[in-house]
Amino acid sequence: MFSDLYNEGVQKIYLDYNATTPVRQEVLDAMLPYFKNFYGNPSSVHSLGQETRKVVEDAREKIAVLLGAEKPSEIVFTSCGTESNNYAIKGVAFALKNKGNHIITSKIEHHSVLEVCQYLEKKFDYRVTYLPVDKYGIVNPNDVEKSITDQTILISIMHINNEVGSIEPIEEIGKMTKEKGVIFHTDAVQSCGKIPLDVKNLGVNLLSLSGHKFYAPKGVGAVYIKEGTKLHPLLHGGAHEKNRRAGTENVAYIVGLAKALEIAHRDMDGESKRLLNLRQKLEDGIFEKIGSVQINGNPQKRVFNTSNISFNCVEGEGILMSLDIEGICASTGSACSSGTLEPSHVLSAMGIPPGISQGSVRFSLGHYTTEKDIDKLLAVLPKIIERLRAMSPLWNK
Ligand code: PLP
């Protein structure tokens, strides 16, 4: 499994696929010709330019079909999920500022949504409602409906939460927002490539995705913009992407993005079943071998690859460091907020007290995870927890 170019010699057990994924060999192979051989600028009129223009448009069409979009022109390429979220939210807020100033989102969104909302509140006097979630991290569609006012211009609710894997009721919210005529954005960065997405079934006007979460490189993403949805551009310059995102298209990365999404869809069925079984093995093993643990997130409405587990009376950071010494990479939550000792805003919103959330670790499985990896984790983790608990004044010895 690990014989791919980029993994040669690397013996790590990687259980942090929600943070990022390696580029798959097939994706890299598809991209390589566009660095040296086919390097034309897609905006150039000569044949070298026209070649890459065609490649970009083919990729756009492929992605549009895989997302169930009506037209390829509804896909705009960006540099990442963060840019897609910024563009969707600021784009609508600035385009519709004469219509209203109210935005609805949830307390468990990624920072690339929350920080944008806070920026709009502080700098431009928008009003933002941050909806609560239940103990499993799920937003109640009734809360969304009750929060809508005649000033509401945008609702932004994520599809799958990056820390606990909860799957949000996007279809239900989508139906309701359509009836109310409010623009609906979903951050699908953690769902795209993992589960089938159909923008029409989801009922969204805007959807953000990011390549490095499904085996394309870091630094490429896209946003689906339903035809007719008005957005103020984030970047000004040339007329690229039909005046919606200035900047020469990143041809090789766009090729990689489309290829990775195609592969994700090709392998989705088998991969989701395989990873669900591996996660079950991981969770059963942890419950069997280690006491005083809890799984954070919804038992049913949880994406198959994610397991967020709290270990009582230990610090998540301590567990991560000990696992790293054993060659196992996991995370305490979102990659962006790890490194801070603040309790996770997602676990706090789920009502999990800091004492418990600080002992939480997110294991996220992916394409290269094997049964042997889980066996190794289950062999070392009980000893790590036992050692850390023995040093903890909170642990009842
Ligand atoms: N949204 C979610 C739910 C994420 O998990 C992430 C990354 O972790 C992002 C947005 C940001 O994506 P990117 O790293 O491509 O900027």
Coordinates of C-alpha atoms and ligand atoms in Angstrom, one line a residue:
M1 CA 0.0 0.0 0.0
F2 CA 2.8 2.4 1.0
S3 CA 4.9 1.8 -2.1
D4 CA 3.7 5.0 -3.7
L5 CA 6.4 7.6 -4.6
Y6 CA 5.6 10.0 -1.9
N7 CA 5.5 7.4 0.8
E8 CA 8.7 5.6 0.1
G9 CA 10.6 5.0 3.3
V10 CA 7.9 6.5 5.4
Q11 CA 6.8 4.1 8.1
K12 CA 4.3 6.3 9.9
I13 CA 0.8 5.3 10.7
Y14 CA -1.3 8.2 9.5
L15 CA -4.7 8.6 11.2
D16 CA -5.2 12.3 10.5
Y17 CA -7.0 12.3 7.1
N18 CA -9.4 15.0 8.1
A19 CA -6.5 17.3 8.4
T20 CA -5.1 16.5 5.0
T21 CA -4.4 13.5 2.7
P22 CA -1.5 12.5 0.5
V23 CA -1.8 13.0 -3.2
R24 CA -2.7 9.7 -4.9
Q25 CA -0.3 8.5 -7.5
E26 CA -3.0 8.5 -10.2
V27 CA -3.7 12.1 -9.4
L28 CA 0.0 13.1 -9.5
D29 CA 0.4 11.3 -12.9
A30 CA -2.6 13.2 -14.3
M31 CA -1.1 16.5 -13.1
L32 CA 2.6 16.1 -14.2
P33 CA 2.2 17.0 -17.9
Y34 CA 0.8 20.4 -17.0
F35 CA 3.9 21.6 -15.2
K36 CA 6.4 21.3 -18.0
N37 CA 4.9 20.1 -21.3
F38 CA 1.5 21.8 -21.4
Y39 CA 2.3 25.1 -19.7
G40 CA 0.3 27.6 -21.7
N41 CA -1.8 30.2 -20.0
P42 CA -5.5 29.3 -20.5
S43 CA -6.2 32.9 -21.4
S44 CA -3.8 33.0 -24.3
V45 CA -5.2 32.8 -27.8
H46 CA -2.4 30.6 -29.2
S47 CA -2.6 26.9 -29.4
L48 CA -0.6 26.3 -26.2
G49 CA -3.1 28.4 -24.3
Q50 CA -6.1 26.8 -26.0
E51 CA -4.8 23.4 -25.0
T52 CA -4.8 24.2 -21.3
R53 CA -8.1 26.1 -21.7
K54 CA -9.7 22.9 -22.8
V55 CA -8.1 21.0 -20.0
V56 CA -9.5 23.5 -17.4
E57 CA -13.0 23.4 -19.0
D58 CA -12.9 19.6 -19.1
A59 CA -12.1 19.5 -15.4
R60 CA -14.9 22.0 -14.7
E61 CA -17.3 19.8 -16.5
K62 CA -16.2 16.7 -14.7
I63 CA -16.6 18.3 -11.3
A64 CA -20.0 19.8 -12.3
V65 CA -21.3 16.4 -13.3
L66 CA -20.0 14.7 -10.1
L67 CA -21.7 17.3 -7.9
G68 CA -25.0 17.2 -9.9
A69 CA -24.7 20.8 -11.0
E70 CA -26.8 22.1 -13.8
K71 CA -23.9 23.7 -15.8
P72 CA -20.1 23.6 -15.7
S73 CA -20.1 27.4 -15.4
E74 CA -21.5 26.9 -11.9
I75 CA -18.1 25.7 -10.7
V76 CA -15.4 28.3 -9.8
F77 CA -11.9 27.2 -9.0
T78 CA -10.2 28.6 -5.9
S79 CA -7.0 28.0 -3.9
C80 CA -8.6 26.1 -1.0
G81 CA -11.6 25.6 1.2
T82 CA -10.8 28.7 3.2
E83 CA -11.0 30.8 0.1
S84 CA -14.2 29.1 -1.1
N85 CA -15.8 29.8 2.3
N86 CA -14.6 33.4 2.3
Y87 CA -15.8 34.0 -1.2
A88 CA -19.2 32.4 -0.6
I89 CA -19.9 34.4 2.6
K90 CA -18.3 37.8 1.9
G91 CA -19.5 37.5 -1.7
V92 CA -23.1 37.2 -0.7
A93 CA -22.9 39.7 2.2
F94 CA -21.4 42.4 0.0
A95 CA -23.6 41.7 -3.0
L96 CA -26.8 41.8 -1.0
K97 CA -25.9 44.5 1.5
N98 CA -28.9 46.6 0.3
K99 CA -31.3 43.7 0.9
G100 CA -30.4 42.8 4.5
N101 CA -27.6 42.4 7.0
H102 CA -28.4 39.2 8.8
I103 CA -26.5 35.9 8.5
I104 CA -27.2 32.6 10.1
T105 CA -24.5 30.0 10.8
S106 CA -23.7 27.5 13.6
K107 CA -21.4 27.4 16.5
I108 CA -19.5 24.4 15.2
E109 CA -18.4 25.7 11.8
H110 CA -14.8 25.7 10.7
H111 CA -12.8 28.9 11.6
S112 CA -12.8 29.8 7.9
V113 CA -16.6 30.4 8.3
L114 CA -16.7 31.7 11.9
E115 CA -13.8 34.2 11.5
V116 CA -15.4 35.6 8.3
C117 CA -18.7 36.1 10.1
Q118 CA -17.0 37.8 13.0
Y119 CA -15.1 40.0 10.6
L120 CA -18.4 41.0 8.9
E121 CA -19.9 41.8 12.3
K122 CA -17.0 43.9 13.6
K123 CA -16.1 45.8 10.4
F124 CA -19.4 46.1 8.5
D125 CA -22.1 45.8 11.2
Y126 CA -23.7 42.6 9.9
R127 CA -25.7 40.7 12.5
V128 CA -24.8 37.0 12.8
T129 CA -26.8 34.3 14.6
Y130 CA -24.6 31.4 15.7
L131 CA -27.0 28.5 16.2
P132 CA -26.4 25.9 18.9
V133 CA -26.1 22.2 18.3
D134 CA -27.4 19.2 20.3
K135 CA -25.1 17.0 22.3
Y136 CA -24.1 15.1 19.2
G137 CA -23.1 18.2 17.3
I138 CA -26.2 18.4 15.1
V139 CA -28.0 21.6 14.1
N140 CA -31.8 21.6 14.5
P141 CA -33.5 22.8 11.2
N142 CA -36.3 24.3 13.3
D143 CA -33.8 26.6 14.9
V144 CA -32.6 27.7 11.5
E145 CA -36.2 28.5 10.4
K146 CA -37.0 30.4 13.6
S147 CA -33.9 32.6 13.2
I148 CA -34.8 33.8 9.7
T149 CA -35.9 37.4 9.6
D150 CA -36.8 39.8 6.7
Q151 CA -33.1 40.9 7.0
T152 CA -31.6 37.4 6.5
I153 CA -29.5 37.2 3.4
L154 CA -27.5 34.1 3.9
I155 CA -27.5 30.8 5.9
S156 CA -24.2 28.9 6.1
I157 CA -24.2 25.5 7.7
M158 CA -21.4 22.9 7.3
H159 CA -22.2 19.5 5.8
I160 CA -19.9 17.3 7.9
N161 CA -18.1 18.6 10.9
N162 CA -14.3 18.2 10.8
E163 CA -13.7 17.4 14.4
V164 CA -16.5 14.9 15.3
G165 CA -17.8 13.9 11.9
S166 CA -21.5 14.8 12.6
I167 CA -23.6 14.9 9.4
E168 CA -25.8 18.0 9.4
P169 CA -29.4 17.9 8.0
I170 CA -28.5 19.9 4.9
E171 CA -31.4 18.6 2.7
E172 CA -34.0 19.6 5.3
I173 CA -32.5 23.1 5.7
G174 CA -32.1 23.4 1.9
K175 CA -35.8 22.7 1.4
M176 CA -36.8 25.3 3.9
T177 CA -34.4 28.0 2.7
K178 CA -35.7 27.5 -0.8
E179 CA -39.2 28.1 0.4
K180 CA -38.1 31.2 2.3
G181 CA -36.0 32.5 -0.6
V182 CA -32.8 32.8 1.4
I183 CA -29.4 31.9 0.0
F184 CA -28.0 28.7 1.5
H185 CA -24.2 27.9 1.6
T186 CA -22.7 24.7 2.9
D187 CA -19.1 24.1 3.7
A188 CA -18.7 20.6 2.2
V189 CA -14.9 20.4 2.7
Q190 CA -15.2 17.3 4.8
S191 CA -18.0 15.6 2.8
C192 CA -16.8 16.1 -0.7
G193 CA -15.0 12.9 -1.9
K194 CA -16.3 10.9 1.1
I195 CA -20.0 10.7 0.4
P196 CA -22.0 11.4 -2.7
L197 CA -23.0 15.1 -3.1
D198 CA -25.8 16.4 -5.3
V199 CA -26.2 20.1 -5.1
K200 CA -29.8 19.9 -6.2
N201 CA -30.8 17.3 -3.6
L202 CA -28.9 19.3 -1.0
G203 CA -30.9 22.4 -2.0
V204 CA -27.8 24.6 -1.8
N205 CA -27.0 27.8 -3.7
L206 CA -23.3 27.6 -2.7
L207 CA -21.0 24.8 -1.8
S208 CA -17.3 24.9 -0.8
L209 CA -14.8 22.1 -1.4
S210 CA -11.1 21.6 -1.0
G211 CA -8.8 19.2 -2.9
H212 CA -6.4 18.2 -0.2
K213 CA -9.1 16.5 1.8
F214 CA -9.6 13.9 -1.0
Y215 CA -6.1 13.1 -2.3
A216 CA -5.6 16.1 -4.6
P217 CA -2.8 18.6 -3.6
K218 CA -3.0 21.3 -1.0
G219 CA -3.8 24.7 -2.6
V220 CA -6.8 24.0 -4.8
G221 CA -10.5 24.1 -4.2
A222 CA -13.7 25.1 -5.8
V223 CA -17.0 26.7 -5.0
Y224 CA -20.3 25.7 -6.6
I225 CA -22.4 28.8 -7.4
K226 CA -25.9 28.1 -8.5
E227 CA -26.7 30.1 -11.6
G228 CA -28.3 33.4 -10.7
T229 CA -26.6 33.6 -7.3
K230 CA -25.0 37.1 -7.0
L231 CA -21.6 37.3 -5.4
H232 CA -19.2 40.2 -5.0
P233 CA -15.7 39.0 -6.1
L234 CA -13.0 38.5 -3.5
L235 CA -10.1 39.0 -5.9
H236 CA -10.1 41.7 -8.5
G237 CA -7.9 41.7 -11.6
G238 CA -8.4 39.8 -14.9
A239 CA -11.7 38.4 -16.2
H240 CA -10.8 34.8 -15.2
E241 CA -13.6 32.5 -14.1
K242 CA -16.1 34.7 -15.8
N243 CA -15.1 37.7 -13.7
R244 CA -15.7 35.8 -10.4
R245 CA -12.1 35.0 -9.4
A246 CA -9.3 36.9 -10.9
G247 CA -5.9 35.1 -11.3
T248 CA -4.4 32.7 -13.9
E249 CA -6.0 29.3 -13.4
N250 CA -3.7 26.7 -11.6
V251 CA -4.0 24.2 -14.5
A252 CA -2.1 21.3 -13.0
Y253 CA -3.9 21.5 -9.7
I254 CA -7.3 21.9 -11.3
V255 CA -6.6 18.7 -13.3
G256 CA -5.6 17.0 -10.0
L257 CA -8.8 18.2 -8.3
A258 CA -11.0 16.7 -11.0
K259 CA -9.1 13.5 -11.2
A260 CA -9.2 13.1 -7.4
L261 CA -12.9 13.7 -7.3
E262 CA -13.4 11.2 -10.1
I263 CA -11.4 8.5 -8.2
A264 CA -13.2 9.3 -5.0
H265 CA -16.5 8.6 -6.6
R266 CA -15.2 5.5 -8.4
D267 CA -14.0 4.0 -5.0
M268 CA -16.6 5.5 -2.7
D269 CA -18.7 2.5 -2.1
G270 CA -16.0 0.0 -1.2
E271 CA -13.9 2.6 0.6
S272 CA -16.7 3.8 2.9
K273 CA -17.6 0.2 3.9
R274 CA -13.9 -0.8 4.5
L275 CA -13.2 2.3 6.6
L276 CA -16.4 1.9 8.6
N277 CA -15.3 -1.6 9.5
L278 CA -11.8 -0.4 10.5
R279 CA -13.3 2.4 12.6
Q280 CA -15.6 -0.1 14.4
K281 CA -12.5 -2.2 15.1
L282 CA -10.7 0.8 16.5
E283 CA -13.7 1.9 18.7
D284 CA -14.4 -1.6 19.9
G285 CA -10.8 -2.1 20.8
I286 CA -10.5 1.1 22.7
F287 CA -13.7 0.4 24.7
E288 CA -12.5 -3.1 25.4
K289 CA -8.9 -2.2 26.5
I290 CA -9.3 1.3 28.0
G291 CA -11.9 2.4 30.6
S292 CA -13.4 5.8 31.1
V293 CA -13.7 6.9 27.5
Q294 CA -16.5 8.4 25.5
I295 CA -17.1 8.8 21.7
N296 CA -18.0 12.4 20.8
G297 CA -20.5 12.7 18.0
N298 CA -23.6 11.1 16.7
P299 CA -23.7 7.3 16.9
Q300 CA -25.6 7.1 13.5
K301 CA -25.2 10.4 11.7
R302 CA -21.5 10.4 11.7
V303 CA -19.2 10.1 8.7
F304 CA -17.6 6.6 8.5
N305 CA -13.9 7.6 8.9
T306 CA -14.0 9.9 11.9
S307 CA -13.7 8.9 15.6
N308 CA -13.4 11.6 18.2
I309 CA -12.7 10.0 21.6
S310 CA -12.3 11.6 25.0
F311 CA -10.0 9.8 27.5
N312 CA -10.8 10.9 31.1
C313 CA -8.1 12.6 33.2
V314 CA -5.5 12.9 30.4
E315 CA -4.5 15.8 28.1
G316 CA -5.1 15.1 24.4
E317 CA -1.8 16.8 23.6
G318 CA 0.0 14.3 25.8
I319 CA -1.6 11.4 24.1
L320 CA -0.7 12.9 20.7
M321 CA 3.0 13.3 21.6
S322 CA 3.2 9.8 23.0
L323 CA 1.5 8.4 19.8
D324 CA 3.9 10.4 17.7
I325 CA 6.9 8.8 19.4
E326 CA 5.3 5.4 18.4
G327 CA 5.0 6.6 14.8
I328 CA 1.3 7.2 14.9
C329 CA -0.2 10.6 13.7
A330 CA -3.5 11.7 15.0
S331 CA -5.0 15.1 16.0
T332 CA -6.8 16.8 18.9
G333 CA -9.4 18.3 16.5
S334 CA -9.0 20.7 13.7
A335 CA -5.4 21.1 12.5
C336 CA -5.8 24.9 12.6
S337 CA -6.7 25.0 16.3
S338 CA -4.3 22.4 17.6
G339 CA -1.3 23.9 19.2
T340 CA -3.6 26.0 21.4
L341 CA -4.7 24.7 24.7
E342 CA -8.2 26.2 24.3
P343 CA -10.9 23.6 24.5
S344 CA -12.4 22.8 21.1
H345 CA -15.2 25.2 20.2
V346 CA -17.0 22.2 18.6
L347 CA -16.9 20.1 21.8
S348 CA -17.8 23.1 23.9
A349 CA -20.9 23.7 21.7
M350 CA -21.9 20.1 22.2
G351 CA -21.9 20.7 26.0
I352 CA -18.8 18.7 26.7
P353 CA -17.1 20.1 29.7
P354 CA -13.4 21.3 29.3
G355 CA -12.1 18.6 31.6
I356 CA -13.4 16.0 29.2
S357 CA -12.9 17.7 25.9
Q358 CA -9.2 18.4 26.7
G359 CA -8.6 14.7 26.8
S360 CA -10.0 14.2 23.3
V361 CA -8.2 12.8 20.3
R362 CA -9.5 12.7 16.7
F363 CA -8.6 9.6 14.7
S364 CA -9.5 10.0 11.0
L365 CA -9.0 7.1 8.7
G366 CA -8.4 7.1 5.0
H367 CA -7.3 5.3 1.8
Y368 CA -4.0 4.0 3.2
T369 CA -5.3 2.9 6.6
T370 CA -5.0 -0.9 7.1
E371 CA -6.1 -3.3 9.7
K372 CA -2.4 -3.6 10.8
D373 CA -2.4 0.1 11.6
I374 CA -5.4 -0.3 13.9
D375 CA -3.8 -3.3 15.5
K376 CA -0.6 -1.3 16.2
L377 CA -2.7 1.6 17.6
L378 CA -4.6 -0.8 19.9
A379 CA -1.3 -2.3 21.0
V380 CA 0.3 1.0 22.1
L381 CA -2.6 3.2 23.2
P382 CA -3.7 1.4 26.3
K383 CA -0.2 1.6 27.7
I384 CA 0.1 5.3 26.9
I385 CA -3.2 6.1 28.6
E386 CA -2.3 4.0 31.6
R387 CA 1.1 5.8 31.9
L388 CA -0.5 9.3 31.5
R389 CA -3.3 8.5 34.0
A390 CA -0.8 7.2 36.5
M391 CA 0.8 10.7 36.4
S392 CA -2.5 12.6 36.6
P393 CA -3.6 14.0 40.0
L394 CA -7.2 13.8 38.7
W395 CA -7.1 10.0 38.1
N396 CA -8.5 8.0 40.9
K397 CA -5.8 5.4 41.4
Ligands
PLP1 N1 -13.8 23.7 6.2 C1 -13.6 22.5 6.9 C2 -14.8 21.8 7.5 C3 -12.4 22.0 7.1 O1 -12.2 20.9 7.7 C4 -11.3 22.8 6.5 C5 -9.9 22.3 6.7 O2 -9.6 21.6 7.7 C6 -11.5 24.0 5.8 C7 -12.8 24.4 5.7 C8 -10.4 24.8 5.2 O3 -9.9 24.1 4.0 P1 -8.5 24.5 3.5 O4 -7.5 23.8 4.4 O5 -8.5 23.9 2.1 O6 -8.4 26.0 3.5

